[in-house]
Coordinates of C-alpha atoms in Angstrom, one line a residue:
X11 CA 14.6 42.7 33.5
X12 CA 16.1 39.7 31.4
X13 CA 13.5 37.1 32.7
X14 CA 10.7 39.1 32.4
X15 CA 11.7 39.6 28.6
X16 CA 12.1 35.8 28.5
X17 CA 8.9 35.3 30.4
X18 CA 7.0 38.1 27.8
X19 CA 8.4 36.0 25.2
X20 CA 7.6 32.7 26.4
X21 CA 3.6 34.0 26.9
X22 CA 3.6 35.2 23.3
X23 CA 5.1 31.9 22.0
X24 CA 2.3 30.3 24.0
X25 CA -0.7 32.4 23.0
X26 CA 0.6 32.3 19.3
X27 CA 0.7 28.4 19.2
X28 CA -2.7 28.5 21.0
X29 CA -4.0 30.4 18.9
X30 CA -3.1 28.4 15.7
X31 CA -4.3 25.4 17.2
X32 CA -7.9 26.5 17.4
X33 CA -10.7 24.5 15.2
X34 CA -12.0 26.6 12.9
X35 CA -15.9 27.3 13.1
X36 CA -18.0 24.0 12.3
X37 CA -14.6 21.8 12.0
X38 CA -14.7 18.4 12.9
X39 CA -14.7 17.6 16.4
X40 CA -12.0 16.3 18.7
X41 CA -9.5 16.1 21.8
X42 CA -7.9 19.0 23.7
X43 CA -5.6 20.8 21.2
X44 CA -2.4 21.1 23.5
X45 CA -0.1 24.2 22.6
X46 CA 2.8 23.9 20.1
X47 CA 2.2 19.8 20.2
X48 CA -1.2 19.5 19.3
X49 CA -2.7 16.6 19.8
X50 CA 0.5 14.3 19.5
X51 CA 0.5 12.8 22.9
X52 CA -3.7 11.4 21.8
X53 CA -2.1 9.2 19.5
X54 CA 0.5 6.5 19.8
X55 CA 3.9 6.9 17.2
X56 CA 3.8 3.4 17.3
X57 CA 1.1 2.7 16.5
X58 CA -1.7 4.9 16.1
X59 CA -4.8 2.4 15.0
X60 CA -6.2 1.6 17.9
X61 CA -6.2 5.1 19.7
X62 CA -7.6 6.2 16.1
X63 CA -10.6 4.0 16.9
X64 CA -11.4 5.0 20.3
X65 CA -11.0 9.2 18.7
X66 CA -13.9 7.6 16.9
X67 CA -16.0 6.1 19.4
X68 CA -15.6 9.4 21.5
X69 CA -16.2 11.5 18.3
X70 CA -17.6 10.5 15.5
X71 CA -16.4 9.3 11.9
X72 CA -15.6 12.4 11.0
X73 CA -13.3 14.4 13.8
X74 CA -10.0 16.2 13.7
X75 CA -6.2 16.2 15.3
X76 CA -3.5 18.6 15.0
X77 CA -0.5 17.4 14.4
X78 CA 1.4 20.6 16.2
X79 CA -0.2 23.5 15.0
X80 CA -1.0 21.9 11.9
X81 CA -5.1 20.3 11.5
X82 CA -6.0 16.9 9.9
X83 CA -9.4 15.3 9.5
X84 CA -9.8 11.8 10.1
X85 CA -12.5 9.5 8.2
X86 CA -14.1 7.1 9.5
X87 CA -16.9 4.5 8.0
X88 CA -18.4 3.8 4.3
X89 CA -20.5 7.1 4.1
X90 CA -17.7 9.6 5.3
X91 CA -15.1 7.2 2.8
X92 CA -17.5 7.5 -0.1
X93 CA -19.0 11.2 -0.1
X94 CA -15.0 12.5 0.6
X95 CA -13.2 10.0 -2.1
X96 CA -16.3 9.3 -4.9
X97 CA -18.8 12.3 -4.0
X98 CA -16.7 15.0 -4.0
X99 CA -13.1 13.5 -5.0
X100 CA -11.7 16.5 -6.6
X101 CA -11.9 18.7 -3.6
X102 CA -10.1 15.8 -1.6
X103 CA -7.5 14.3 -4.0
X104 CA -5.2 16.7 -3.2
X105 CA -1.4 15.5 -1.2
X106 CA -0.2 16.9 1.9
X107 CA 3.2 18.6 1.3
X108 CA 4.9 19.7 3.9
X109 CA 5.6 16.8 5.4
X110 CA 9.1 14.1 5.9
X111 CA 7.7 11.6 3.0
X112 CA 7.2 14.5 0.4
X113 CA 10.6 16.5 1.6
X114 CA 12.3 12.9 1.6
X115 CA 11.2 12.1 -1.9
X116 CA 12.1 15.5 -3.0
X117 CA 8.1 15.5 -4.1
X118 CA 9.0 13.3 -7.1
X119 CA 6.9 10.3 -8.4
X120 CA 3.5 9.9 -8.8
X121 CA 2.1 8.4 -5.3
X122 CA 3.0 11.6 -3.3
X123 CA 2.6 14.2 -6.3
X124 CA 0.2 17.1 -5.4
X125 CA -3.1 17.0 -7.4
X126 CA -2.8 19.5 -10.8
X127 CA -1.8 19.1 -14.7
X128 CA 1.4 17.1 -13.7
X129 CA 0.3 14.5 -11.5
X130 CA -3.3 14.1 -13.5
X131 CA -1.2 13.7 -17.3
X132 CA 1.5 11.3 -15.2
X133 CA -1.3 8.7 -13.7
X134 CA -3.0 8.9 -17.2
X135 CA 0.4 8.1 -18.9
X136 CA 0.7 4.7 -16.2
X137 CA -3.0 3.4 -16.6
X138 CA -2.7 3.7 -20.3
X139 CA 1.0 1.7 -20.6
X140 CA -0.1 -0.4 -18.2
X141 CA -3.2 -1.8 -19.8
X142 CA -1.2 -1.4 -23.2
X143 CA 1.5 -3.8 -22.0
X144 CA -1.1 -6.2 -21.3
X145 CA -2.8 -5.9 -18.0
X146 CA -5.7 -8.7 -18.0
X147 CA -4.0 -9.5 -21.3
X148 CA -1.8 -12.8 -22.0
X149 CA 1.2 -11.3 -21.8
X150 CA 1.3 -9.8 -18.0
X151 CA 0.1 -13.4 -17.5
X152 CA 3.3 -14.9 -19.0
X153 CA 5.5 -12.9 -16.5
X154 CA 3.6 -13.8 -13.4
X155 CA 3.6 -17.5 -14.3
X156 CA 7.2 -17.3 -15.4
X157 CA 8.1 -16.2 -11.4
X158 CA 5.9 -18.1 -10.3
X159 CA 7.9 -21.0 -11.7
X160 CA 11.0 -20.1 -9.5
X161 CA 8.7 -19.8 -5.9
X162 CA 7.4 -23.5 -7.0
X163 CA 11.7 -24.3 -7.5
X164 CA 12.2 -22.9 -3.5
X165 CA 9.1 -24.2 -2.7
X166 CA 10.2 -28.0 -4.1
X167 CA 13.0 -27.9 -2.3
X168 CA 11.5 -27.4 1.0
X169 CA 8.8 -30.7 0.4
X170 CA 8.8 -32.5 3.8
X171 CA 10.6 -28.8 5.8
X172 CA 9.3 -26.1 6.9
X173 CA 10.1 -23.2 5.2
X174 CA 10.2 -18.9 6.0
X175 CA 7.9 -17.4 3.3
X176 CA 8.6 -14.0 3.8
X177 CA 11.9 -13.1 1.3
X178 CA 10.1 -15.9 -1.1
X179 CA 6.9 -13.8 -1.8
X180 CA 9.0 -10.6 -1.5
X181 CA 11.2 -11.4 -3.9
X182 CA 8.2 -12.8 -6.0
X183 CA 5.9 -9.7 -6.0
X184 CA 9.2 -7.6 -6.3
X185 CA 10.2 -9.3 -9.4
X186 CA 7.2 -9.1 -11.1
X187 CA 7.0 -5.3 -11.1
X188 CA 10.5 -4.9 -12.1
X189 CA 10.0 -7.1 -15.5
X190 CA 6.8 -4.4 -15.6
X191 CA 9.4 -1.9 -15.4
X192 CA 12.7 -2.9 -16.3
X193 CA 12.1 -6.0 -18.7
X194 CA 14.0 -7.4 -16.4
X195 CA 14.1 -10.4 -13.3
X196 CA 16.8 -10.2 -10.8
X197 CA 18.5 -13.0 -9.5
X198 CA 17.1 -13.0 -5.4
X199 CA 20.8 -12.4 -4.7
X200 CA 21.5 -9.3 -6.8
X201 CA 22.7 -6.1 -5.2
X202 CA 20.3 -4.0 -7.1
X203 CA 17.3 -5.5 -5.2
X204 CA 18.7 -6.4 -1.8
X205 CA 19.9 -2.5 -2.0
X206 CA 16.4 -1.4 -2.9
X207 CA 15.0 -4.1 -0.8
X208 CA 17.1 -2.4 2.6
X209 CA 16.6 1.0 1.6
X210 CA 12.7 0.9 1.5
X211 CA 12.3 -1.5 4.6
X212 CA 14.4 1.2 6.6
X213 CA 12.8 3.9 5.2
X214 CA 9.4 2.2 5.8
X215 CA 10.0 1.8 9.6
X216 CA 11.5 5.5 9.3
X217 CA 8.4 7.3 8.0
X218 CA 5.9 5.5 10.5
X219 CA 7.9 6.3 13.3
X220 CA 8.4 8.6 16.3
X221 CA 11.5 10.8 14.4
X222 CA 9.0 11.4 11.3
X223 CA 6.4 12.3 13.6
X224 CA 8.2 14.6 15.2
X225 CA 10.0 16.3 12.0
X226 CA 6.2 16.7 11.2
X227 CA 5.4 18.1 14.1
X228 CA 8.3 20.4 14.9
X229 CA 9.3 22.0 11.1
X230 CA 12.4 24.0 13.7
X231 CA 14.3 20.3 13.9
X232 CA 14.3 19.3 10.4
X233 CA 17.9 20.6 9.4
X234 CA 19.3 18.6 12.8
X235 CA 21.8 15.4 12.4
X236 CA 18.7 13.5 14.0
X237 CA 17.8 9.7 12.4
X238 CA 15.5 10.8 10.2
X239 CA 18.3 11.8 7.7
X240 CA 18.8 8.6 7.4
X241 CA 16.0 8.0 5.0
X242 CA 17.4 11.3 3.1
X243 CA 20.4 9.0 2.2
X244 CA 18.8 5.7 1.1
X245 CA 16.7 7.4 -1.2
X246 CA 19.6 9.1 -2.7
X247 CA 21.1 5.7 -2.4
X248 CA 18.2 4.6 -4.6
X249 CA 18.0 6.9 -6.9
X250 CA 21.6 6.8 -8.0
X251 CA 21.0 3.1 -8.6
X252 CA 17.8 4.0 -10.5
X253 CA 19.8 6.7 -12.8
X254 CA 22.5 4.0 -13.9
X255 CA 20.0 1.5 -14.7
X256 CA 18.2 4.3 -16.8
X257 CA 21.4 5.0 -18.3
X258 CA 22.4 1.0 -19.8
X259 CA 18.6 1.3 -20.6
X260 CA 19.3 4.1 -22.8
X261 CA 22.2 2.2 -24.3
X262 CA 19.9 -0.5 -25.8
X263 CA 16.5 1.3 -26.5
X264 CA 15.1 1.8 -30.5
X265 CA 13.0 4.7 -29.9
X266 CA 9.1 4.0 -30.9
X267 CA 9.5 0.1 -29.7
X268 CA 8.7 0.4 -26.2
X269 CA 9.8 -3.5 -24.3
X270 CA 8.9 -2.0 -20.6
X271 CA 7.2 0.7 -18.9
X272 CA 11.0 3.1 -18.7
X273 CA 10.9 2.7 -22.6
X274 CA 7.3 3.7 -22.6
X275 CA 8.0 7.2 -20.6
X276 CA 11.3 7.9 -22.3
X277 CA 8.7 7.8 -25.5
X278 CA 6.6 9.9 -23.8
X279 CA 9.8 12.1 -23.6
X280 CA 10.6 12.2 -27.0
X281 CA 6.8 13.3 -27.8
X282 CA 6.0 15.8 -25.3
X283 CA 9.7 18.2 -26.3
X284 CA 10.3 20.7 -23.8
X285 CA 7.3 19.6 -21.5
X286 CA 9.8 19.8 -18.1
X287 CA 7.3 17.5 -16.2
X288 CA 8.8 14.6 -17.7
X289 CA 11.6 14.0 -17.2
X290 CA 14.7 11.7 -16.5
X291 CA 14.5 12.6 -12.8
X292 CA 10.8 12.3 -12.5
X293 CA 10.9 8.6 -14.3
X294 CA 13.9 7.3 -11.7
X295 CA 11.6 8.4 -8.8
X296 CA 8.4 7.4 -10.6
X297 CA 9.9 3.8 -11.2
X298 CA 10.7 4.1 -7.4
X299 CA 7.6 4.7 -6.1
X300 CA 6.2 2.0 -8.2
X301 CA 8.0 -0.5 -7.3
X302 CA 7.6 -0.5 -3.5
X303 CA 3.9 0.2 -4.2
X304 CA 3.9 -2.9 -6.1
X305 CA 5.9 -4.8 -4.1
X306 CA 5.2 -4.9 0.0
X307 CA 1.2 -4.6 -0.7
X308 CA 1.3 -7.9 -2.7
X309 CA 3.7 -9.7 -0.5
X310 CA 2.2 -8.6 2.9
X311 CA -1.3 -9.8 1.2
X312 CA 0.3 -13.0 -0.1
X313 CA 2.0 -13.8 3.6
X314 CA -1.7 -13.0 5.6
X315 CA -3.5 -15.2 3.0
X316 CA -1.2 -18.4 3.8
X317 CA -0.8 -17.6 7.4
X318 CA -4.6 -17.6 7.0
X319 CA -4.8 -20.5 4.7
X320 CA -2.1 -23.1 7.2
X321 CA -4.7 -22.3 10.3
X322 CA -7.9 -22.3 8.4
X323 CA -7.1 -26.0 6.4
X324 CA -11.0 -26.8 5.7
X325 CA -11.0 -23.5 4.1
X326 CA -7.5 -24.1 1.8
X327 CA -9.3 -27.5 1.6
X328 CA -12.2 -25.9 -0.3
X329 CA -10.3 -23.8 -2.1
X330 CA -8.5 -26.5 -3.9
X331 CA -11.3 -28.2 -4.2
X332 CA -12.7 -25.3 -6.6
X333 CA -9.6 -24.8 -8.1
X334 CA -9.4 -28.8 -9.1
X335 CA -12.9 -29.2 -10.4
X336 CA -12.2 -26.0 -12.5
X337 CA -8.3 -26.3 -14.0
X338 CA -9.3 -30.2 -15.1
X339 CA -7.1 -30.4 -18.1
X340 CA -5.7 -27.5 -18.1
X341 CA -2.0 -27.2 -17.5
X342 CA -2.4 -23.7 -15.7
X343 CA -5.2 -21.3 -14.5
X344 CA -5.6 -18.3 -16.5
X345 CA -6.9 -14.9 -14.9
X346 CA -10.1 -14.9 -16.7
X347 CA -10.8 -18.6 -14.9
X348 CA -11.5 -16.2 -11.9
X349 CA -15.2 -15.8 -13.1
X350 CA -15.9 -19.5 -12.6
X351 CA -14.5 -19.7 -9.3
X352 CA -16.6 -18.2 -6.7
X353 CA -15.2 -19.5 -3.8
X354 CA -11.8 -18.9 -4.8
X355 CA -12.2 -15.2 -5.3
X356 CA -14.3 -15.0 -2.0
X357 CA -11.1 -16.3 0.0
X358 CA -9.0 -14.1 -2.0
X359 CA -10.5 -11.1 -1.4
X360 CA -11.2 -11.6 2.2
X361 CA -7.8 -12.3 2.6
X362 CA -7.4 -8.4 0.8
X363 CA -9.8 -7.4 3.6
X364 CA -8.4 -9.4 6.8
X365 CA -5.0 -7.9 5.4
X366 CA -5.7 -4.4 5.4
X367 CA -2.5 -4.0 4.2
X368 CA -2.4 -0.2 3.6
X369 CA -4.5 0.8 7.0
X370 CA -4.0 4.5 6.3
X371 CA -4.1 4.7 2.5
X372 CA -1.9 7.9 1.7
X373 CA -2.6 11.1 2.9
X374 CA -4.9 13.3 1.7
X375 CA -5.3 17.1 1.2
X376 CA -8.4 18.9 0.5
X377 CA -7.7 21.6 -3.0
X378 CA -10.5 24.0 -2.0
X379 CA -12.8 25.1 0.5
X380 CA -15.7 21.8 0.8
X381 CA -17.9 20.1 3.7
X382 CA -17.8 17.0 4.6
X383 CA -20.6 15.4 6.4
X384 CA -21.7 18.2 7.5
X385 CA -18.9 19.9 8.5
X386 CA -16.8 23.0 7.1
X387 CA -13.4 21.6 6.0
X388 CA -10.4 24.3 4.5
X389 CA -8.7 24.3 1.9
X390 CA -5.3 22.7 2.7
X391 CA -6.3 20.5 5.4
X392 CA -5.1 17.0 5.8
X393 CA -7.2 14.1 4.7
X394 CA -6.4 10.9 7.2
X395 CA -8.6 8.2 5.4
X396 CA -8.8 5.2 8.2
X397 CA -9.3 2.3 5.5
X398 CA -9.7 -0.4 8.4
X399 CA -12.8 1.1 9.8
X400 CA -14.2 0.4 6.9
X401 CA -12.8 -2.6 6.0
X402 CA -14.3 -4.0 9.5
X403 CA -17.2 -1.8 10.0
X404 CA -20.7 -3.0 11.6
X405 CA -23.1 -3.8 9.3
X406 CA -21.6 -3.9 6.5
X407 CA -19.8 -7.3 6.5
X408 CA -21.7 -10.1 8.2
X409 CA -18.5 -11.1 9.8
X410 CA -16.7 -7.9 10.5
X411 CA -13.8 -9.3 12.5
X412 CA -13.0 -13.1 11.9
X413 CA -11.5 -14.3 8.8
X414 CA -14.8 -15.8 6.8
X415 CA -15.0 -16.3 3.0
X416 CA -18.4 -16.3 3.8
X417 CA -18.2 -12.2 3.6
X418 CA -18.2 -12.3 0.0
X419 CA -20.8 -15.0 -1.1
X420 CA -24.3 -14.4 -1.2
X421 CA -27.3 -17.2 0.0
X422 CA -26.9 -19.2 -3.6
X423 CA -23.2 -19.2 -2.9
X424 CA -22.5 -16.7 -5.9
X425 CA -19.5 -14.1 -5.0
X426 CA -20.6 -10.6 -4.2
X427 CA -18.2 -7.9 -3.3
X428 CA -19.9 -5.6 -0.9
X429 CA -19.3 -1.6 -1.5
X430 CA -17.1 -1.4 1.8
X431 CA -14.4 -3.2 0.1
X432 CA -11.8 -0.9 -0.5
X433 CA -8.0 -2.1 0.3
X434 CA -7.6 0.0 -2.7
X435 CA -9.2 3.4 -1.2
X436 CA -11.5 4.8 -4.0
X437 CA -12.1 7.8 -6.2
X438 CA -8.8 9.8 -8.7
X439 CA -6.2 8.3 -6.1
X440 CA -7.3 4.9 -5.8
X441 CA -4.1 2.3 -6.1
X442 CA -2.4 2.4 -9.6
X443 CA -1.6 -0.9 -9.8
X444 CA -4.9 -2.7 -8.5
X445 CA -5.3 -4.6 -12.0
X446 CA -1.7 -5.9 -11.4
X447 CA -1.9 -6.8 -7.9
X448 CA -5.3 -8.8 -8.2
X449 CA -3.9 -10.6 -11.0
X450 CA -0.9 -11.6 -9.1
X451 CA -2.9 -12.7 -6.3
X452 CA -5.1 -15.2 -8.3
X453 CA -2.3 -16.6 -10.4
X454 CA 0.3 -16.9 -7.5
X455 CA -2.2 -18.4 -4.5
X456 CA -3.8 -20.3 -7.0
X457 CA -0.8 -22.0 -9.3
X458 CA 0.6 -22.9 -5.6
X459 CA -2.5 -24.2 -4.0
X460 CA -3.1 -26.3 -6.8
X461 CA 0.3 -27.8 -5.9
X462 CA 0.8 -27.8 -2.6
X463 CA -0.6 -28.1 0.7
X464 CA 0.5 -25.7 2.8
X465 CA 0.6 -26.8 7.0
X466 CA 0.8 -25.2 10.5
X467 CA 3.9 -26.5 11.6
X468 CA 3.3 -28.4 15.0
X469 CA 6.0 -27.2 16.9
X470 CA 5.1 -23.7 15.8
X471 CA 2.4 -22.9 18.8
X472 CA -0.2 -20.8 18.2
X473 CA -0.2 -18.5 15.5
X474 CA -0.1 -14.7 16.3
X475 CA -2.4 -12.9 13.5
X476 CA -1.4 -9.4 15.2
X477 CA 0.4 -7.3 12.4
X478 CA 3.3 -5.5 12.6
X479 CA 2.3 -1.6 12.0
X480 CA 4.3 0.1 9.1
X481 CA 3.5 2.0 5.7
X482 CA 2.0 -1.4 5.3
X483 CA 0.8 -3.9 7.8
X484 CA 3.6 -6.9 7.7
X485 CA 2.5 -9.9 9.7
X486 CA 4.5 -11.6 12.0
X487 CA 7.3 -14.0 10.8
X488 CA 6.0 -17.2 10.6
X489 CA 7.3 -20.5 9.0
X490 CA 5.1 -23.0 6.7
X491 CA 5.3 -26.8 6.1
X492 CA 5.3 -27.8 2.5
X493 CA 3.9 -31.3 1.2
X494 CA 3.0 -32.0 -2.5
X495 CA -0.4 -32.3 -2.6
X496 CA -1.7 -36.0 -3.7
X497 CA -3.4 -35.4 -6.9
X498 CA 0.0 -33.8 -8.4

């Protein structure tokens, strides 16, 4: 009598899960939904690119997975990126929130905020200090250039060596954003950033791995001692470190004279009263979030482009060339010396495509009821937008999978940037910090290229442009030969 209970009980378990996994009418196409794990063992935990592109090849740019019992919709291609981020971005802006990165972020910040009054006031709050404290302006410059000036110390040192770039541009791109943030540039050897610096890299790993899978997949393992809690603890971790630095902030504000983007939002504080929204709490995850936006993009981008750069030397050679004839007499490039440099922003921004550094963008969520391409998509369903199908798709770059600058000039060698071009996504939740990061490219690979040559080292073998998969795609350590370049 037991067992059959236990059998009846298993058979409605079954049916139940079954029954949840079933595509809705005129939903997206896609594999065999298995019961209770959906379609989990399609895709590898990984690394999930490359079975993403054959789900495409088998069913269109537009299909669907469940993740369990829960459905996502995956976009392929320009027309499926444009018409679901630009054509109708409202009704796909919104955030998935029921999964590990929201619960582990306590749905705090701005990246992973669900679309509504909060998250639309706080991303017009950052785009308006942000271009207030001098984005494209003279004084963002000042700060890049004034890091800069410490890689070009490391980089001095190594003249003749070869050299491991990878904490160099982290700590660079890392700095930057906190003077953004803080008014302030650690020492590379502070325990605030190497902190930080561990805390995201583990958490990074954490979130594209098998264990936050599978707490996204399974909601009945979440309160378990598993690994995932790990990433529970270094974000309180980070916080806390976040809250004291707010507090010796606090110490030395003058209310009404903003000096960095905290002072700004405690400001913003002091105007909006009672408003609960923001808050002290929401700022020290908000300053989070930037900051490892801010930071692994533009590092990651800065190590492809000189991994690029070392095994491409007629390219680099070009590159300086511009950069040469351009700069004469001057004693440093200015952002706005971009417009004169064709070339130079064709590399730069192929390098931003080659990269592909956020391959995934951020998880979407539809807010209503819509159609995409055709077909019927609910309310509440996760967006998956597949950035590197674009960023590499047939006919819209003339070389779609080799590194060529070539991808960005038209046939009077003027730079063009086709529509496909993306690394930022597109639409209400494109990237925040864009303005920032393509500053920081220009100034950073050009101030260093004007200075350096940059080698393969010859005892280095062949060099392995396979990323590492992650929130971001890292590429492979690699090590770099320094010489001062002869005109210097």
């Amino acid at each position: 009598m037991f067992a059959s209970v236990i059998l009846l009980c298993l058979c409605i378990v079954f049916l139940f899960f079954q029954f949840r996994s079933r595509r809705p009418k005129n939903f997206p196409p896609g594999p065999t939904v298995l019961p209770i794990v959906g379609n989990i063992l399609h895709i590898s935990l990984e690394n999930p690119l490359k079975d993403f592109e054959k789900l495409r090849k088998s069913y269109g740019n537009v299909y669907s997975l469940f993740i369990g019992s829960k459905p996502a919709v995956v976009i392929n291609g320009l027309n499926a990126m444009k018409e679901a981020t630009v054509t109708k971005a409202n009704d796909f802006a919104g955030r998935p929130q029921d999964l590990f990165v929201n619960d582990s972020t306590r749905r705090k910040g701005v990246i992973l905020a669900d679309y509504g009054s909060s998250w639309k006031a706080h991303r017009r709050f950052a785009l308006m200090t942000l271009r207030n404290f001098g984005l494209g302006k003279d004084s963002m410059e000042e700060r890049i250039h004034g890091e800069i000036q410490y890689t070009i110390n490391t980089l001095e040192k190594s003249i003749g060596k070869t050299l491991s770039p990878q904490v160099m541009f982290h700590n660079a791109a890392s700095n930057i954003i906190c003077q953004v943030l803080f008014g302030t540039r650690y020492e590379y050897d502070d325990d605030f950033i190497k902190v930080i610096v561990q805390c995201f890299t583990e958490n990074a790993k954490i979130a594209n791995g098998p264990w936050a899978m599978l707490y996204d997949t399974f909601p009945m393992i979440r309160n378990l001692p598993l690994p995932f809690k790990k990433a529970f603890e270094n974000v309180e971790t980070c916080q806390s470190l976040a809250k004291r630095l707010l507090a010796e902030h606090k110490k030395t504000r003058v209310p009404g004279e903003p000096r960095d983007f905290v002072d700004c939002y405690l400001d913003e504080m002091d105007k909006r009263g009672d408003d609960e929204s923001f808050s002290e709490e929401q700022l020290t995850m908000y300053a989070l979030d930037l900051h490892f936006a801010g930071t692994d993009t533009t590092s990651n981008t800065l190590l492809t482009g000189f991994l690029y750069l070392m095994t491409y030397p007629h390219i680099q050679e070009r590159f300086q060339q511009e950069i040469d004839r351009v700069l004469e007499g001057k004693d440093r490039a200015s952002f706005d010396d971009r417009h004169r440099m064709p070339y130079v922003q064709a590399v730069i921004h192929e390098v931003q495509r080659i990269a592909n550094t956020v391959p995934l963008s951020v998880f979407h969520c539809t807010t209503k009821d819509t159609e995409l391409m055709g077909y019927s998509i609910p309310r509440g369903t996760m967006i998956i937008p597949n950035l590197t199908s674009v960023l590499n798709e047939e006919g819209q770059w003339k070389f779609p999978h080799e590194f060529n600058p070539e991808n960005f000039l038209n046939d009077q060698g003027e730079f063009v940037k086709p529509e496909a071009f993306m690394p930022f996504s597109a639409g209400p939740r494109m990237c925040l910090g864009e303005g920032l990061a393509r500053m920081e490219l220009f100034l950073i690979m050009v101030t260093l290229l004007r200075k350096f040559q940059f080698i393969w080292p010859e005892d280095a073998g062949e060099p392995d442009y396979t990323p590492v998969y992650g929130v971001t795609l890292t590429p492979k350590p690699f090590h770099m030969q320094i010489q001062l370049r002869a005109t210097q």
